[in-house]
């Protein structure tokens, strides 16, 4: 068996544009004009009206779970460039990326406080999952509701702008199995609230299925996701203690992000990003184009056993280019050693070195 290893110094990128799927975990800016989402291991930014998105991170690992600060100045996110997810932040207009947590467990950004000074994140650093706070200026993370609390798995945190009350879920069904539909049982997640100052605890919903992902706008309007309508996850608003359905999708939505101004809500549905206008009460997909860089890896392995039909020696370099009767052909240009690759459905005649 002959194995060819090609070290490709320069490769011309194949640029494609079009409507993409598998866009995940969108976050919307406070004014509702900008969306940041995760795709192809990086974070991308696009207008909430749609259009061409551009890449805003390019770290070694995956970047995910973006969240805008309420003042719109910063973007927090999680990245696993060191092996596990830690918390990072970057100016929303671009600039230096700062790392805020260093831990062996995974840290997932959830939200900010309304003064844009603290970032709340879920982490498994002390148990399966709990919520922690780290100052945006840096410092030691602190566990929420600790010490002396009775909430074992708080996550999906949102903060009431009026009184600072924390809303959350507390079930593995809304953490590990948030994609599982039609669950009804003792571990169904409800929306709960707790006031750190007064110790007041309340359960705001009591649906037998799943109520998840509470989100406030700055006026105190509370939105969440529930499967109470048709056993698919749809968007709701909690108004005067009653759940008001806002969407009636036949396929489930995930992870809503509400603008601080309260005018727009973005969410993931059918592997695409949708936006809900709170004024009109209408939802629509956000048409997003991506210019994706389709590059070959720096080292590419070719299996050519039994496929070689031509062989020649370059007079300038001691290399042996071969032309198998396969999809990929390559040649070495004797002046700049630039590798080129072509794909064809028919046999191409090899080019001899001159």
PDB file of N, CA, C and O in Angstrom, residues 210-241:
ATOM      1  N   UNK A 210     -42.969  20.259  30.672  1.00  0.00           N
ATOM      2  CA  UNK A 210     -41.744  21.037  30.833  1.00  0.00           C
ATOM      3  C   UNK A 210     -41.983  22.537  30.635  1.00  0.00           C
ATOM      4  O   UNK A 210     -42.501  22.957  29.609  1.00  0.00           O
ATOM      5  N   UNK A 211     -41.577  23.323  31.622  1.00  0.00           N
ATOM      6  CA  UNK A 211     -41.488  24.775  31.531  1.00  0.00           C
ATOM      7  C   UNK A 211     -40.022  25.151  31.739  1.00  0.00           C
ATOM      8  O   UNK A 211     -39.457  24.882  32.815  1.00  0.00           O
ATOM      9  N   UNK A 212     -39.390  25.786  30.722  1.00  0.00           N
ATOM     10  CA  UNK A 212     -37.937  25.974  30.777  1.00  0.00           C
ATOM     11  C   UNK A 212     -37.541  27.347  30.239  1.00  0.00           C
ATOM     12  O   UNK A 212     -38.327  28.052  29.631  1.00  0.00           O
ATOM     13  N   UNK A 213     -36.261  27.669  30.462  1.00  0.00           N
ATOM     14  CA  UNK A 213     -35.598  28.840  29.880  1.00  0.00           C
ATOM     15  C   UNK A 213     -36.345  30.156  30.132  1.00  0.00           C
ATOM     16  O   UNK A 213     -36.745  30.853  29.197  1.00  0.00           O
ATOM     17  N   UNK A 214     -36.545  30.546  31.395  1.00  0.00           N
ATOM     18  CA  UNK A 214     -37.154  31.850  31.663  1.00  0.00           C
ATOM     19  C   UNK A 214     -36.237  32.983  31.203  1.00  0.00           C
ATOM     20  O   UNK A 214     -35.013  32.895  31.311  1.00  0.00           O
ATOM     21  N   UNK A 215     -36.837  34.053  30.663  1.00  0.00           N
ATOM     22  CA  UNK A 215     -36.080  35.212  30.158  1.00  0.00           C
ATOM     23  C   UNK A 215     -36.868  36.484  30.434  1.00  0.00           C
ATOM     24  O   UNK A 215     -38.044  36.579  30.063  1.00  0.00           O
ATOM     25  N   UNK A 216     -36.221  37.469  31.059  1.00  0.00           N
ATOM     26  CA  UNK A 216     -36.827  38.776  31.305  1.00  0.00           C
ATOM     27  C   UNK A 216     -36.340  39.798  30.279  1.00  0.00           C
ATOM     28  O   UNK A 216     -35.213  39.715  29.784  1.00  0.00           O
ATOM     29  N   UNK A 217     -37.195  40.794  29.977  1.00  0.00           N
ATOM     30  CA  UNK A 217     -36.692  42.020  29.379  1.00  0.00           C
ATOM     31  C   UNK A 217     -36.569  43.066  30.485  1.00  0.00           C
ATOM     32  O   UNK A 217     -36.917  42.804  31.643  1.00  0.00           O
ATOM     33  N   UNK A 218     -36.066  44.260  30.168  1.00  0.00           N
ATOM     34  CA  UNK A 218     -35.780  45.240  31.225  1.00  0.00           C
ATOM     35  C   UNK A 218     -37.047  45.816  31.858  1.00  0.00           C
ATOM     36  O   UNK A 218     -36.985  46.417  32.939  1.00  0.00           O
ATOM     37  N   UNK A 219     -38.195  45.618  31.195  1.00  0.00           N
ATOM     38  CA  UNK A 219     -39.461  46.091  31.755  1.00  0.00           C
ATOM     39  C   UNK A 219     -40.111  45.068  32.673  1.00  0.00           C
ATOM     40  O   UNK A 219     -41.175  45.323  33.243  1.00  0.00           O
ATOM     41  N   UNK A 220     -39.486  43.908  32.805  1.00  0.00           N
ATOM     42  CA  UNK A 220     -40.018  42.877  33.691  1.00  0.00           C
ATOM     43  C   UNK A 220     -40.948  41.889  33.032  1.00  0.00           C
ATOM     44  O   UNK A 220     -41.543  41.048  33.720  1.00  0.00           O
ATOM     45  N   UNK A 221     -41.106  41.955  31.718  1.00  0.00           N
ATOM     46  CA  UNK A 221     -41.907  40.943  31.016  1.00  0.00           C
ATOM     47  C   UNK A 221     -41.163  39.612  31.031  1.00  0.00           C
ATOM     48  O   UNK A 221     -39.977  39.563  30.693  1.00  0.00           O
ATOM     49  N   UNK A 222     -41.855  38.562  31.411  1.00  0.00           N
ATOM     50  CA  UNK A 222     -41.231  37.248  31.574  1.00  0.00           C
ATOM     51  C   UNK A 222     -41.689  36.305  30.471  1.00  0.00           C
ATOM     52  O   UNK A 222     -42.877  36.072  30.280  1.00  0.00           O
ATOM     53  N   UNK A 223     -40.718  35.745  29.752  1.00  0.00           N
ATOM     54  CA  UNK A 223     -40.969  34.785  28.685  1.00  0.00           C
ATOM     55  C   UNK A 223     -40.344  33.446  29.062  1.00  0.00           C
ATOM     56  O   UNK A 223     -39.357  33.393  29.804  1.00  0.00           O
ATOM     57  N   UNK A 224     -40.906  32.367  28.541  1.00  0.00           N
ATOM     58  CA  UNK A 224     -40.345  31.045  28.786  1.00  0.00           C
ATOM     59  C   UNK A 224     -40.831  30.093  27.703  1.00  0.00           C
ATOM     60  O   UNK A 224     -41.633  30.446  26.834  1.00  0.00           O
ATOM     61  N   UNK A 225     -40.339  28.865  27.754  1.00  0.00           N
ATOM     62  CA  UNK A 225     -40.685  27.833  26.777  1.00  0.00           C
ATOM     63  C   UNK A 225     -41.443  26.721  27.490  1.00  0.00           C
ATOM     64  O   UNK A 225     -41.090  26.323  28.607  1.00  0.00           O
ATOM     65  N   UNK A 226     -42.500  26.211  26.843  1.00  0.00           N
ATOM     66  CA  UNK A 226     -43.298  25.136  27.431  1.00  0.00           C
ATOM     67  C   UNK A 226     -43.849  24.238  26.332  1.00  0.00           C
ATOM     68  O   UNK A 226     -43.985  24.658  25.170  1.00  0.00           O
ATOM     69  N   UNK A 227     -44.173  23.002  26.714  1.00  0.00           N
ATOM     70  CA  UNK A 227     -44.772  22.058  25.764  1.00  0.00           C
ATOM     71  C   UNK A 227     -46.254  21.827  26.067  1.00  0.00           C
ATOM     72  O   UNK A 227     -46.841  20.837  25.639  1.00  0.00           O
ATOM     73  N   UNK A 228     -46.882  22.743  26.774  1.00  0.00           N
ATOM     74  CA  UNK A 228     -48.250  22.534  27.240  1.00  0.00           C
ATOM     75  C   UNK A 228     -49.296  22.643  26.129  1.00  0.00           C
ATOM     76  O   UNK A 228     -50.432  22.201  26.317  1.00  0.00           O
ATOM     77  N   UNK A 229     -48.955  23.216  24.969  1.00  0.00           N
ATOM     78  CA  UNK A 229     -49.943  23.399  23.902  1.00  0.00           C
ATOM     79  C   UNK A 229     -50.129  22.126  23.066  1.00  0.00           C
ATOM     80  O   UNK A 229     -51.233  21.586  22.966  1.00  0.00           O
ATOM     81  N   UNK A 230     -49.064  21.621  22.476  1.00  0.00           N
ATOM     82  CA  UNK A 230     -49.163  20.464  21.571  1.00  0.00           C
ATOM     83  C   UNK A 230     -48.019  19.479  21.757  1.00  0.00           C
ATOM     84  O   UNK A 230     -47.665  18.754  20.839  1.00  0.00           O
ATOM     85  N   UNK A 231     -47.444  19.478  22.954  1.00  0.00           N
ATOM     86  CA  UNK A 231     -46.314  18.614  23.286  1.00  0.00           C
ATOM     87  C   UNK A 231     -45.066  18.946  22.474  1.00  0.00           C
ATOM     88  O   UNK A 231     -44.139  18.150  22.384  1.00  0.00           O
ATOM     89  N   UNK A 232     -45.049  20.129  21.883  1.00  0.00           N
ATOM     90  CA  UNK A 232     -43.856  20.681  21.258  1.00  0.00           C
ATOM     91  C   UNK A 232     -43.501  21.959  22.008  1.00  0.00           C
ATOM     92  O   UNK A 232     -44.385  22.662  22.524  1.00  0.00           O
ATOM     93  N   UNK A 233     -42.226  22.296  22.073  1.00  0.00           N
ATOM     94  CA  UNK A 233     -41.796  23.470  22.826  1.00  0.00           C
ATOM     95  C   UNK A 233     -42.126  24.748  22.059  1.00  0.00           C
ATOM     96  O   UNK A 233     -41.633  24.960  20.945  1.00  0.00           O
ATOM     97  N   UNK A 234     -42.948  25.586  22.672  1.00  0.00           N
ATOM     98  CA  UNK A 234     -43.335  26.862  22.095  1.00  0.00           C
ATOM     99  C   UNK A 234     -43.050  27.989  23.081  1.00  0.00           C
ATOM    100  O   UNK A 234     -42.750  27.762  24.255  1.00  0.00           O
ATOM    101  N   UNK A 235     -43.140  29.212  22.578  1.00  0.00           N
ATOM    102  CA  UNK A 235     -42.824  30.401  23.368  1.00  0.00           C
ATOM    103  C   UNK A 235     -44.067  30.897  24.103  1.00  0.00           C
ATOM    104  O   UNK A 235     -45.157  30.978  23.522  1.00  0.00           O
ATOM    105  N   UNK A 236     -43.889  31.257  25.391  1.00  0.00           N
ATOM    106  CA  UNK A 236     -44.972  31.743  26.228  1.00  0.00           C
ATOM    107  C   UNK A 236     -44.530  33.008  26.973  1.00  0.00           C
ATOM    108  O   UNK A 236     -43.331  33.278  27.130  1.00  0.00           O
ATOM    109  N   UNK A 237     -45.522  33.745  27.439  1.00  0.00           N
ATOM    110  CA  UNK A 237     -45.286  34.869  28.332  1.00  0.00           C
ATOM    111  C   UNK A 237     -46.091  34.616  29.603  1.00  0.00           C
ATOM    112  O   UNK A 237     -47.264  34.227  29.537  1.00  0.00           O
ATOM    113  N   UNK A 238     -45.462  34.850  30.753  1.00  0.00           N
ATOM    114  CA  UNK A 238     -46.163  34.704  32.029  1.00  0.00           C
ATOM    115  C   UNK A 238     -46.679  36.077  32.446  1.00  0.00           C
ATOM    116  O   UNK A 238     -45.899  36.983  32.739  1.00  0.00           O
ATOM    117  N   UNK A 239     -47.999  36.234  32.429  1.00  0.00           N
ATOM    118  CA  UNK A 239     -48.611  37.523  32.704  1.00  0.00           C
ATOM    119  C   UNK A 239     -49.656  37.357  33.796  1.00  0.00           C
ATOM    120  O   UNK A 239     -50.602  36.596  33.651  1.00  0.00           O
ATOM    121  N   UNK A 240     -49.434  38.045  34.901  1.00  0.00           N
ATOM    122  CA  UNK A 240     -50.325  37.970  36.054  1.00  0.00           C
ATOM    123  C   UNK A 240     -50.554  36.527  36.479  1.00  0.00           C
ATOM    124  O   UNK A 240     -51.676  36.115  36.806  1.00  0.00           O
ATOM    125  N   UNK A 241     -49.494  35.743  36.471  1.00  0.00           N
ATOM    126  CA  UNK A 241     -49.535  34.358  36.920  1.00  0.00           C
ATOM    127  C   UNK A 241     -50.081  33.362  35.924  1.00  0.00           C
ATOM    128  O   UNK A 241     -50.154  32.165  36.219  1.00  0.00           O
TER     129      UNK A 241
END
